[in-house]
Coordinates of C-alpha atoms and ligand atoms in Angstrom, one line a residue:
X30 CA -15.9 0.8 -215.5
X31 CA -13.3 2.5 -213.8
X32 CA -13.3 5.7 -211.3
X33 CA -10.8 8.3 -211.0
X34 CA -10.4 11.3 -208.7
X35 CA -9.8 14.9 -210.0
X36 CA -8.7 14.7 -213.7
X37 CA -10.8 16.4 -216.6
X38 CA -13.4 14.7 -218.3
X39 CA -15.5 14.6 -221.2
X40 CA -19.0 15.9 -219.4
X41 CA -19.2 17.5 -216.3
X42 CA -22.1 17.1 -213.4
X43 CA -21.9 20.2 -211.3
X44 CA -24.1 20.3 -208.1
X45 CA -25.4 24.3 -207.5
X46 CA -24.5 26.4 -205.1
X47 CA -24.8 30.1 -204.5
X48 CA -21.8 30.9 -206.8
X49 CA -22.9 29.2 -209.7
X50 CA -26.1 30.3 -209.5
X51 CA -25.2 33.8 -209.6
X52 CA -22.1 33.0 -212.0
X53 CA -24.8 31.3 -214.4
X54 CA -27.7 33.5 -213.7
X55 CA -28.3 34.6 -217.4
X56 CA -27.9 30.9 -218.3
X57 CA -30.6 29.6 -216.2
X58 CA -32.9 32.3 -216.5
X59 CA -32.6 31.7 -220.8
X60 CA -33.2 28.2 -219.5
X61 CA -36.3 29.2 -217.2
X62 CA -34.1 26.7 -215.1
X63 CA -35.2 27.3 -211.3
X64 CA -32.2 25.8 -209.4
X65 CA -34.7 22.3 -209.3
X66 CA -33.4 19.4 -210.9
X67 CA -31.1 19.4 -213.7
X68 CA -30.1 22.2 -216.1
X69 CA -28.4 20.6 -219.1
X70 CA -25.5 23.1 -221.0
X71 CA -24.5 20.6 -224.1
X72 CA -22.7 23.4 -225.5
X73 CA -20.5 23.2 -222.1
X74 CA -20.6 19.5 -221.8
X75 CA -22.2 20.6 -218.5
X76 CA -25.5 19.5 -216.5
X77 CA -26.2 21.7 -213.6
X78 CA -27.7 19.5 -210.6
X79 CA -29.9 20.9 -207.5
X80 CA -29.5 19.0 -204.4
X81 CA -32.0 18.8 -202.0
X82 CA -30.9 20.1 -198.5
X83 CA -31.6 17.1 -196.5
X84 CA -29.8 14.7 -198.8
X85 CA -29.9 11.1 -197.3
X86 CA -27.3 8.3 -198.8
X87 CA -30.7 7.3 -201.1
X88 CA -31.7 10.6 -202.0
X89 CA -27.6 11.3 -202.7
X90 CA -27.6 8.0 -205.1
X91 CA -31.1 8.2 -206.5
X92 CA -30.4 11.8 -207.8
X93 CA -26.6 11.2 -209.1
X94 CA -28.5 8.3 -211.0
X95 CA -31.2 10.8 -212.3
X96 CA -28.4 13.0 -213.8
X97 CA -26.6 10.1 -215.1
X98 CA -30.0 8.7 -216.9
X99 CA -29.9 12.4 -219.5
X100 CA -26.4 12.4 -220.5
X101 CA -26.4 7.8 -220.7
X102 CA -26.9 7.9 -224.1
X103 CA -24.4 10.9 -225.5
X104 CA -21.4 10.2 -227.4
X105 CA -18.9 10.8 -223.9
X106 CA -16.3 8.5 -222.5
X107 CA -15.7 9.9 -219.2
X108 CA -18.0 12.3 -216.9
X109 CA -16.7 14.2 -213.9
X110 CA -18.9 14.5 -211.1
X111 CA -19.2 17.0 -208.2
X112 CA -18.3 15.3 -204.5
X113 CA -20.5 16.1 -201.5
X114 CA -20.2 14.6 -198.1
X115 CA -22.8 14.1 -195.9
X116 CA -20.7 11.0 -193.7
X117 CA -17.6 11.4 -192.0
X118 CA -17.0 8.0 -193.7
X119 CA -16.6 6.4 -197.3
X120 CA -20.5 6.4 -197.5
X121 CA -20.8 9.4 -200.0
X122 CA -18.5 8.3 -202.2
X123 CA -20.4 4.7 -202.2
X124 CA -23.5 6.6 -203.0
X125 CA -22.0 8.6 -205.8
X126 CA -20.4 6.4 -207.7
X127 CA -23.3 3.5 -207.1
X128 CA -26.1 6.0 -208.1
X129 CA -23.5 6.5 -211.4
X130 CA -22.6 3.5 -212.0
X131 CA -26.2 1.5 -211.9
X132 CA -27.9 4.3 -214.1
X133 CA -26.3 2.8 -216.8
X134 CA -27.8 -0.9 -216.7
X135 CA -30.0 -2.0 -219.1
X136 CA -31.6 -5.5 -219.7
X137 CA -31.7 -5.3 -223.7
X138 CA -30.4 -8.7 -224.4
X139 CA -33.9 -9.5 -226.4
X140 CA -33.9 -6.4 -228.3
X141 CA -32.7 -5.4 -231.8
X142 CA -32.0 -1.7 -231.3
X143 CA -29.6 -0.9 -228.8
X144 CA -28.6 2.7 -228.2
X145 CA -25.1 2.8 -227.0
X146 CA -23.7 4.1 -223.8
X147 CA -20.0 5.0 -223.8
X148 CA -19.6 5.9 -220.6
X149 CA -16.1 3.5 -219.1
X150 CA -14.9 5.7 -216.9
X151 CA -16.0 8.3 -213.9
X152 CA -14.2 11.1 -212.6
X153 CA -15.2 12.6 -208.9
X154 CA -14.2 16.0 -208.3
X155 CA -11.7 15.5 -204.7
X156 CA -9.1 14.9 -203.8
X157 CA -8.4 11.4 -203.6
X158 CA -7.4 9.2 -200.0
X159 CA -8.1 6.3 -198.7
X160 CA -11.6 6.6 -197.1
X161 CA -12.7 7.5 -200.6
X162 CA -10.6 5.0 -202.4
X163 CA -13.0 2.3 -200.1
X164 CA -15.7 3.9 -201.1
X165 CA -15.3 3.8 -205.0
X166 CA -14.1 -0.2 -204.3
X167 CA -17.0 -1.0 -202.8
X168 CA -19.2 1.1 -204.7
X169 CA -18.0 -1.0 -208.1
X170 CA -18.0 -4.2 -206.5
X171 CA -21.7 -3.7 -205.4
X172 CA -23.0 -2.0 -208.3
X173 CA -21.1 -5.4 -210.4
X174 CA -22.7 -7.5 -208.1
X175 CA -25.9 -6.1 -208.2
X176 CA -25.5 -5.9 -212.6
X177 CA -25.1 -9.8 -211.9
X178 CA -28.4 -10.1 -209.8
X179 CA -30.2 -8.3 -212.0
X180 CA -29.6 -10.2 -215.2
X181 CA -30.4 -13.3 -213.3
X182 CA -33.6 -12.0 -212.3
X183 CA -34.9 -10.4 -215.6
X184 CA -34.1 -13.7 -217.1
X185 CA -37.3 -15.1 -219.4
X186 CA -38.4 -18.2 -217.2
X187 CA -38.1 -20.5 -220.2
X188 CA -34.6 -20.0 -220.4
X189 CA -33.6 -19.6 -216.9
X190 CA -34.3 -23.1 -214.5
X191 CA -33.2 -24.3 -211.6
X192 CA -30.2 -25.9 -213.6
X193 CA -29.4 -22.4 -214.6
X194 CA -28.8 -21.6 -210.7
X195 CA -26.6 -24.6 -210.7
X196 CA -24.8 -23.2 -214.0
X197 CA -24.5 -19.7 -212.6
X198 CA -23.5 -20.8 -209.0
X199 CA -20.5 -23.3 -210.5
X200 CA -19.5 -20.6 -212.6
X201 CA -19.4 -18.1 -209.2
X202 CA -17.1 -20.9 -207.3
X203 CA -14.8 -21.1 -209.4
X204 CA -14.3 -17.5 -210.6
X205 CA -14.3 -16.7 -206.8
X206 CA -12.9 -19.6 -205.0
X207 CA -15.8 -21.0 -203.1
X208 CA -16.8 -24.2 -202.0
X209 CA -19.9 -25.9 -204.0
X210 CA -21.9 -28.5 -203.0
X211 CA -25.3 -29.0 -205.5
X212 CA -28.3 -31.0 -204.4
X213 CA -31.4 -33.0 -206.4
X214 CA -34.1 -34.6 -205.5
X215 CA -32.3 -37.9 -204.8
X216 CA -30.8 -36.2 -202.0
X217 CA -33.9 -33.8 -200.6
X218 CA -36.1 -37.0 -200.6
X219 CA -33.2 -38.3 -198.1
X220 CA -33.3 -35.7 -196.1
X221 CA -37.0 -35.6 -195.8
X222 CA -37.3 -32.2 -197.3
X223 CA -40.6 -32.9 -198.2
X224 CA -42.4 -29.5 -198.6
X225 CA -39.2 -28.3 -200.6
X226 CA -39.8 -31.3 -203.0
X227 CA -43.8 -30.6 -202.9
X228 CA -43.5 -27.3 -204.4
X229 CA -41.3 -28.6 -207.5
X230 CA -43.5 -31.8 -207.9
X231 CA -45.3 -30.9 -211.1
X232 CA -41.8 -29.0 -212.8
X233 CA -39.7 -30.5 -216.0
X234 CA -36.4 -30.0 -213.8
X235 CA -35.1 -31.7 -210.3
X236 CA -35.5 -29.2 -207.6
X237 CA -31.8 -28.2 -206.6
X238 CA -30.5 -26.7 -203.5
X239 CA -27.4 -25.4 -204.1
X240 CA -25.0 -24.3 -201.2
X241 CA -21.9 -22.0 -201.3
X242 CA -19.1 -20.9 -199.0
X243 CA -16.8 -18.3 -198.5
X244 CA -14.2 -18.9 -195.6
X245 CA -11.5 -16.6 -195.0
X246 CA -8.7 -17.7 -193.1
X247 CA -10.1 -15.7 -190.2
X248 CA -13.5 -15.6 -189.7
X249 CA -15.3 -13.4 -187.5
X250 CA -18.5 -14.8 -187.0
X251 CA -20.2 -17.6 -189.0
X252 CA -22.9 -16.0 -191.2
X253 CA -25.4 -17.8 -193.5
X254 CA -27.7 -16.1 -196.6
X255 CA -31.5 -18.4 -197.5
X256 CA -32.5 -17.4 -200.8
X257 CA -36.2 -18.5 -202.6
X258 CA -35.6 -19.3 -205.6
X259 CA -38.8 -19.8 -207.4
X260 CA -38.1 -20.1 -211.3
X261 CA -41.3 -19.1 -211.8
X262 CA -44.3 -18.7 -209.4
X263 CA -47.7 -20.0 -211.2
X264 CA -49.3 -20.4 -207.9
X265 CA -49.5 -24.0 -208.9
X266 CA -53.2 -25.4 -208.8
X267 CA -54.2 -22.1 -206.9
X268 CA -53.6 -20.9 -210.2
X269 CA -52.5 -16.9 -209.9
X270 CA -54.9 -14.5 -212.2
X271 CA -53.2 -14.0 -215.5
X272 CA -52.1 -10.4 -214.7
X273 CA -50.9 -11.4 -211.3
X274 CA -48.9 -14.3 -212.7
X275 CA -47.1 -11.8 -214.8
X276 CA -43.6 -10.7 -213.5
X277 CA -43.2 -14.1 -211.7
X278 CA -39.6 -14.5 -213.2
X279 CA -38.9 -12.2 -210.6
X280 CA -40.1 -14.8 -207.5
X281 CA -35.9 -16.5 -207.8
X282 CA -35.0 -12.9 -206.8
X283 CA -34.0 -14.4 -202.7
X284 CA -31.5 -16.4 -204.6
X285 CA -30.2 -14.1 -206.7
X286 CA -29.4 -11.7 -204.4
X287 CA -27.4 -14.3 -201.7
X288 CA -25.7 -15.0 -205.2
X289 CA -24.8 -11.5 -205.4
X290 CA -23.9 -11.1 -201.6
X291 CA -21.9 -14.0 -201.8
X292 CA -19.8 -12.7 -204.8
X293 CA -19.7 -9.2 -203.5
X294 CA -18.5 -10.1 -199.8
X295 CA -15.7 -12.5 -201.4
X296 CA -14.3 -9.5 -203.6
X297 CA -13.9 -7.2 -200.5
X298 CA -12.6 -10.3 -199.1
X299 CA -15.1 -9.3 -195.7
X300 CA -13.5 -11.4 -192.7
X301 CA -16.7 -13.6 -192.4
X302 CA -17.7 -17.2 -193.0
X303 CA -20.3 -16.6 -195.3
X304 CA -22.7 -19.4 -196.8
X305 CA -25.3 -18.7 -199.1
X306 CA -28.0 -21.4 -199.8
X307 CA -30.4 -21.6 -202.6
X308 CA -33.6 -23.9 -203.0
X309 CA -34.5 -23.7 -206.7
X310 CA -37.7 -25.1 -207.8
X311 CA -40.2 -24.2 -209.9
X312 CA -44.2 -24.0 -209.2
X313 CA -46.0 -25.4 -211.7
X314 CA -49.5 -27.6 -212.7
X315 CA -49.3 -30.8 -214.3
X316 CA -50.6 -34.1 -212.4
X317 CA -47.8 -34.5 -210.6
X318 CA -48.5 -31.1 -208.8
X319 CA -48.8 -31.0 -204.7
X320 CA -52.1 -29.8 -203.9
X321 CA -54.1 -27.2 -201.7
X322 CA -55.5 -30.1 -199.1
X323 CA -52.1 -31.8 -198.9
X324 CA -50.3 -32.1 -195.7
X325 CA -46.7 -32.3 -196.0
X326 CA -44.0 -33.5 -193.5
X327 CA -41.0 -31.1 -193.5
X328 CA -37.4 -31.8 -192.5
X329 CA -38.1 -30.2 -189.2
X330 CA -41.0 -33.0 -188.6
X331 CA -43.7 -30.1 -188.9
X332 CA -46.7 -31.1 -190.6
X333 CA -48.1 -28.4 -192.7
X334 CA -51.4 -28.3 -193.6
X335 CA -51.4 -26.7 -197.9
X336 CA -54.2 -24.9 -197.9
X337 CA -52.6 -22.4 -201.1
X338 CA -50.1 -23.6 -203.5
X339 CA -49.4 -20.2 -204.1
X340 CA -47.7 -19.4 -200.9
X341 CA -45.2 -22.0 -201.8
X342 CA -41.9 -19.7 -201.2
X343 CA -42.5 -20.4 -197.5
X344 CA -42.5 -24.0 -197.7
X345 CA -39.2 -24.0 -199.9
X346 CA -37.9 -21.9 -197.1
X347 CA -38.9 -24.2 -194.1
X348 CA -36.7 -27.1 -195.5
X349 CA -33.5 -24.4 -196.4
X350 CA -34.0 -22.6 -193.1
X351 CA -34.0 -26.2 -191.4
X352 CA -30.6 -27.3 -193.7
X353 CA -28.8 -23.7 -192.4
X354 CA -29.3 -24.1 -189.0
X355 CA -27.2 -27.4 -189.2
X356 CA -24.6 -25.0 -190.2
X357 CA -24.7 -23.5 -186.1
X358 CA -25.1 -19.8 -187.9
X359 CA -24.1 -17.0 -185.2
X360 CA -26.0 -15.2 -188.1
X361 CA -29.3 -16.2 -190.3
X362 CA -31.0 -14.6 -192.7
X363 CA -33.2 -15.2 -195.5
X364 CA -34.5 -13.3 -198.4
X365 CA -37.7 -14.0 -200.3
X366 CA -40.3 -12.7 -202.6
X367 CA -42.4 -13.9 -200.3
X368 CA -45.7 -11.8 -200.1
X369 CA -48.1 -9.7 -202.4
X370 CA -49.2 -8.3 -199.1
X371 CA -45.5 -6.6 -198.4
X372 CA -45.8 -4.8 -201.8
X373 CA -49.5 -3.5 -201.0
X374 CA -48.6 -2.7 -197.4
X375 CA -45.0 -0.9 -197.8
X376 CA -45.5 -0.2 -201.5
X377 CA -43.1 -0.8 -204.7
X378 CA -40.0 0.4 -203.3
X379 CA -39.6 -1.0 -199.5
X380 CA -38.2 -4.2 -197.8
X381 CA -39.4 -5.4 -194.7
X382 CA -37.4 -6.8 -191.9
X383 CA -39.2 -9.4 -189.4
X384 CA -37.4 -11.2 -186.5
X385 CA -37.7 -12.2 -183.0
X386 CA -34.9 -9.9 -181.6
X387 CA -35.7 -6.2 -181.7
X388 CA -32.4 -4.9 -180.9
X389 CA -31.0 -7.0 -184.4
X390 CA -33.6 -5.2 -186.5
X391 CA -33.0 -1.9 -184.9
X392 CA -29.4 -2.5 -186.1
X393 CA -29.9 -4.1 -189.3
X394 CA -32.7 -1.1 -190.6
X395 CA -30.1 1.4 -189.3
X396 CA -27.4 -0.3 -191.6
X397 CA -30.4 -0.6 -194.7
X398 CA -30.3 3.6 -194.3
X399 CA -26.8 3.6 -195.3
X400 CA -27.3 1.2 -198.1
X401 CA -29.3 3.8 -200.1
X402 CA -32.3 0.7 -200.3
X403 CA -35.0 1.3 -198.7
X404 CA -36.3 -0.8 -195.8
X405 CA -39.4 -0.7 -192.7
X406 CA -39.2 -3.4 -189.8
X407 CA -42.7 -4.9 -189.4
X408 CA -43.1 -6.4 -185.9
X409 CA -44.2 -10.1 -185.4
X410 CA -47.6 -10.3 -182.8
X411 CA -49.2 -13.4 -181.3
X412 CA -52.5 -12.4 -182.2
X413 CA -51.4 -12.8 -185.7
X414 CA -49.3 -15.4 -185.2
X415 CA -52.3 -17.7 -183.8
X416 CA -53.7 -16.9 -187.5
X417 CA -51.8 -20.0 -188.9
X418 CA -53.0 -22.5 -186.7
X419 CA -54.1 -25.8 -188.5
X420 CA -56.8 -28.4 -187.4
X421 CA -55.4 -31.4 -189.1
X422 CA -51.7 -30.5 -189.0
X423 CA -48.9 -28.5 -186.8
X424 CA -49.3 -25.3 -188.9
X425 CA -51.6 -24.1 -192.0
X426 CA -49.2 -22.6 -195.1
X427 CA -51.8 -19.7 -195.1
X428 CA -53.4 -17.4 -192.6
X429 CA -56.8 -17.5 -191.6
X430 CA -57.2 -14.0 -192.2
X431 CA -57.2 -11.2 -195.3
X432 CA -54.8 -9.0 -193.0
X433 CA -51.4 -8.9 -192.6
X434 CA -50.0 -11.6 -194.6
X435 CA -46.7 -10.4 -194.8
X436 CA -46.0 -10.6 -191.0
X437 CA -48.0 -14.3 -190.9
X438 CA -45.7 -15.4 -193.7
X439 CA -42.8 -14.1 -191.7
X440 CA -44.0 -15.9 -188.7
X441 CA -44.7 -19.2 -190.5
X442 CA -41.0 -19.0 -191.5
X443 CA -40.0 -18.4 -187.7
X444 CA -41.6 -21.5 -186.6
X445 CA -39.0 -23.4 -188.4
X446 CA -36.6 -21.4 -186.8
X447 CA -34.8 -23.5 -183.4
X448 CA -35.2 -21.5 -180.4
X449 CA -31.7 -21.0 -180.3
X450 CA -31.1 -19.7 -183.2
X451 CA -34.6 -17.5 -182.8
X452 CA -32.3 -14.3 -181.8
X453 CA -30.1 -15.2 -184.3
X454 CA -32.2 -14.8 -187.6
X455 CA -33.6 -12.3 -189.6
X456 CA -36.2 -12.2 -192.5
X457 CA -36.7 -10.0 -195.0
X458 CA -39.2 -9.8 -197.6
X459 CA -38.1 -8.3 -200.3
X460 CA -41.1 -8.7 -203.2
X461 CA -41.7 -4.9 -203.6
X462 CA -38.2 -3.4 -204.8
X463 CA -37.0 -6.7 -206.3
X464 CA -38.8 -6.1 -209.2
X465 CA -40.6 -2.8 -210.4
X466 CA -42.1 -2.0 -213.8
X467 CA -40.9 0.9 -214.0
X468 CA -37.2 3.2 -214.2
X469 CA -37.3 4.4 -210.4
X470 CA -34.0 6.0 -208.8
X471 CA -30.6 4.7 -209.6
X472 CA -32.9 1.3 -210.9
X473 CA -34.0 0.7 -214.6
X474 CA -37.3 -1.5 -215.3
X475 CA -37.2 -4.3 -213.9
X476 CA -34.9 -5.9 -211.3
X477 CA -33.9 -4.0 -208.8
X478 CA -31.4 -6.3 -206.6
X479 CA -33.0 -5.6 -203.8
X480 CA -31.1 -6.8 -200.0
X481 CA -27.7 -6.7 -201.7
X482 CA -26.7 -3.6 -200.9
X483 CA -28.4 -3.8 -197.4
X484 CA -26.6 -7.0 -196.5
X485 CA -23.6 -6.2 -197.4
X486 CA -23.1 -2.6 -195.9
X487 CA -25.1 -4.6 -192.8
X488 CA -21.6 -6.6 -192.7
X489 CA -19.4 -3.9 -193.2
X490 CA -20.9 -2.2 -190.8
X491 CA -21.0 -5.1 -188.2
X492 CA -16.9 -5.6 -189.1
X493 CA -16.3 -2.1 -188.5
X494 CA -18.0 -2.7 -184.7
X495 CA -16.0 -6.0 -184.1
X496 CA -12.6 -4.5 -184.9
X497 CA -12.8 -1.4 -182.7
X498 CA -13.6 -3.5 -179.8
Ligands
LIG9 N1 -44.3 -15.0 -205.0 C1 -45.5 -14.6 -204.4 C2 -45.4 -13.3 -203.7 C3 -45.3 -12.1 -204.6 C4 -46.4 -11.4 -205.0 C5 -44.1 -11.6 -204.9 C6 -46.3 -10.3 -205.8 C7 -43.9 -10.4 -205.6 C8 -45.0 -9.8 -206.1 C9 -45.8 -15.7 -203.3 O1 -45.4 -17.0 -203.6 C10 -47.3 -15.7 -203.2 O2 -48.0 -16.0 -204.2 N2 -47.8 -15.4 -202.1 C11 -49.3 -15.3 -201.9 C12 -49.5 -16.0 -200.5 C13 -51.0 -16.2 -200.3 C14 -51.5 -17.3 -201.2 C15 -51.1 -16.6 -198.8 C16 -49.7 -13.9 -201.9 O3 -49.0 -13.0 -201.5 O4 -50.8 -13.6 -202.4
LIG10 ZN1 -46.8 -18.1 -204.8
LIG11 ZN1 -43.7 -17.1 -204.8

């Protein structure tokens, strides 16, 4: 894909405004066209597009990417589209070009009929400069990125393993230039990460956690990614209903998306240490398989009483959490499918951030708004956090209570967390918008790459701060 400023092109997406609507009034009253949505001209090679008058950076991309859905499929090279700015900064063009760009991914490897989309290069209508030059840079480096997370995640789970993640993330170093080391269970049973190696017990394949890094020569601050990476998410012997076991290729979608950061910060070379970890494994039943009952020893020495094998992304966590903080992060955050509970709280479409410090998430949720994902903090609370108190062990792996799983999750996670590192970490669960069974937005079915964006404008944003100071 390329992008271009102010040239001609093939098809033309015009946003309305007084003068065309009185220029085109015939038009659009032939069309019974009522300045809402998209009026399509194909004898112009023209699609008229209303914008709403409070356009945020998601509203901006989600509608670009609605235009860019009716004209995918036409026989058209190039399309021109109208420039709005609603940022004295490179944001608009981000969202532009993003919105364009990921309206035209498909995951159609498995199918025999493929309608083509010709669509290589995108033309915005301004003058070009540098601010906007940015904009379409990072705007094709996310939307490659996210391309990338996305086909890892729709991967069929038969095909894609934890010694996939181990392909993919060799293939990553080298075409970026990042350090790689790869772990099995050899190594995890050394380390005594014992509720990591718990959760893979009962799979074909060795667990692997796989660690990447990016180091510029100068490094602003030292900045590490935790991914879950469940392969696929049976529940194990709390065997998930058949119709909630469906769409678990999606639970390795943590991992993905540190992939995806990793890649995208390296390519806008970003002046930050950045290390992404993965812990890969897959939850599965055979006699091998750990059991609800168990009590596991984790590499922090917390005994963890399994009460569910299902909520086994938090135990994979506890060990990789425990592994990053060796790394003396000034920055931690991890990403996870982790709970159905998120999805029916904050619906299909929303991330939550959880933390200890207040003032992080205030900035980090700020930064999501510019990301054009969509994201809610959910605040941690010791009457909730007393809900995962154990009577044989340090801590139960579930709550003792129906409500608010997604914060007890997020709070079994934060006692893993070292106290000086509490301020220092972030969670987000990311289970609703990572994957969604339906074409929503500037997303197709599917995978949705959800935190990329998020985490990467977060460090823009947070390298913007550091250098004006
Ligand atoms: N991977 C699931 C969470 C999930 C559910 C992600 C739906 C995306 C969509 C996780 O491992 C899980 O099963 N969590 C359980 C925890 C429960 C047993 C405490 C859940 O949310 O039901
Ligand atoms: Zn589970
Ligand atoms: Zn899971």
């Amino acid at each position: 894909m390329k992008v271009e400023f102010n040239k001609k092109a093939d098809f033309e997406i015009i946003f309305l405004n007084d003068e065309i609507k009185k220029e085109k009034k015939d038009f659009f009253k032939l069309m019974q066209y009522e300045h809402k949505g998209t009026c399509l001209d194909i004898a112009n090679s023209k699609l008229y597009l209303a914008l709403s008058p409070k356009l945020t950076y998601a509203a901006l991309t989600s509608t670009i990417a609605q235009a860019i859905k009716q004209i995918r499929h036409l026989n058209i090279k190039s399309v021109k589209i109208d420039y709005i700015n609603i940022d004295c900064h490179f944001n608009s063009v981000y969202s532009i070009i993003y919105g364009a760009i990921s309206a035209l991914y498909e995951f159609n490897k498995y199918q025999k009929e493929k309608k083509k989309i010709n669509i290589e290069k995108i033309i915005l209508n301004t003058q070009e400069d540098e601010d906007k030059k940015e904009g379409a840079n990072l705007a094709l480096i996310l939307a490659d990125s996210s391309a990338y997370v996305k086909d890892i995640v729709n991967e069929i789970p038969s095909t894609y393993t934890q010694e996939s993640f181990e392909e993919d993330a060799k293939k990553l170093a080298k075409e970026n230039n990042l350090e790689l080391k790869v772990y099995k269970d050899d190594y995890l049973k050394k380390e005594n990460m014992n509720a990591f190696l718990a959760v893979n017990r009962a799979s074909a394949y060795e667990a692997r956690l796989i660690h990447l890094t990016y180091k510029p020569k100068k490094a602003l601050k030292k900045i590490v990614y935790v991914g879950k990476g469940l392969v696929y998410d049976t529940g194990g012997l709390s065997l998930k209903p058949a119709d909630y076991m469906l769409t678990m290729k999606s639970d390795k979608s943590g991992a993905a998306a540190v992939l995806g950061i990793i890649k995208a910060a390296s390519q806008l070379k970003l002046p930050f240490e950045i290390h992404a970890i993965i812990g890969a494994a897959q939850n599965c039943i055979s006699e091998k398989a750990y059991m609800p009952d168990d009590v596991i020893i984790s590499r922090e020495g917390v005994s963890i009483e399994v009460r569910n094998t299902d909520a086994e992304g938090r135990l994979v966590l506890a060990d990789c959490l425990s592994y990053a903080q060796d790394l003396k992060p000034d920055y931690l955050i991890d990403l996870a499918t982790l709970t159905g509970a998120c999805v029916v709280g904050l619906g299909e479409y929303t991330s939550a951030i959880m933390g200890y410090n207040e003032d992080l998430q205030n900035e980090f949720y700020a930064h999501s708004k510019r990301s054009g994902e969509y994201a809610c903090i959910l605040h941690f609370n010791p009457h909730l956090a007393s809900l995962i108190k154990s009577k044989i062990a340090d801590i139960s792996n579930t709550s003792s209570s129906r409500y608010g799983g997604a914060i007890t999750a997020g709070l079994f996670l934060g006692e893993f967390i070292k106290e000086e590192y509490k301020d220092k970490w972030l969670h987000l669960d990311i289970a609703g918008p990572a994957y969604v069974e339906k074409d929503w937005g500037e997303n197709s079915y599917g995978a949705g790459a959800a935190g990329l964006r998020m985490c990467i404008i977060d460090l823009l944003n947070i390298k913007r701060k550091m250098e004006k100071k």
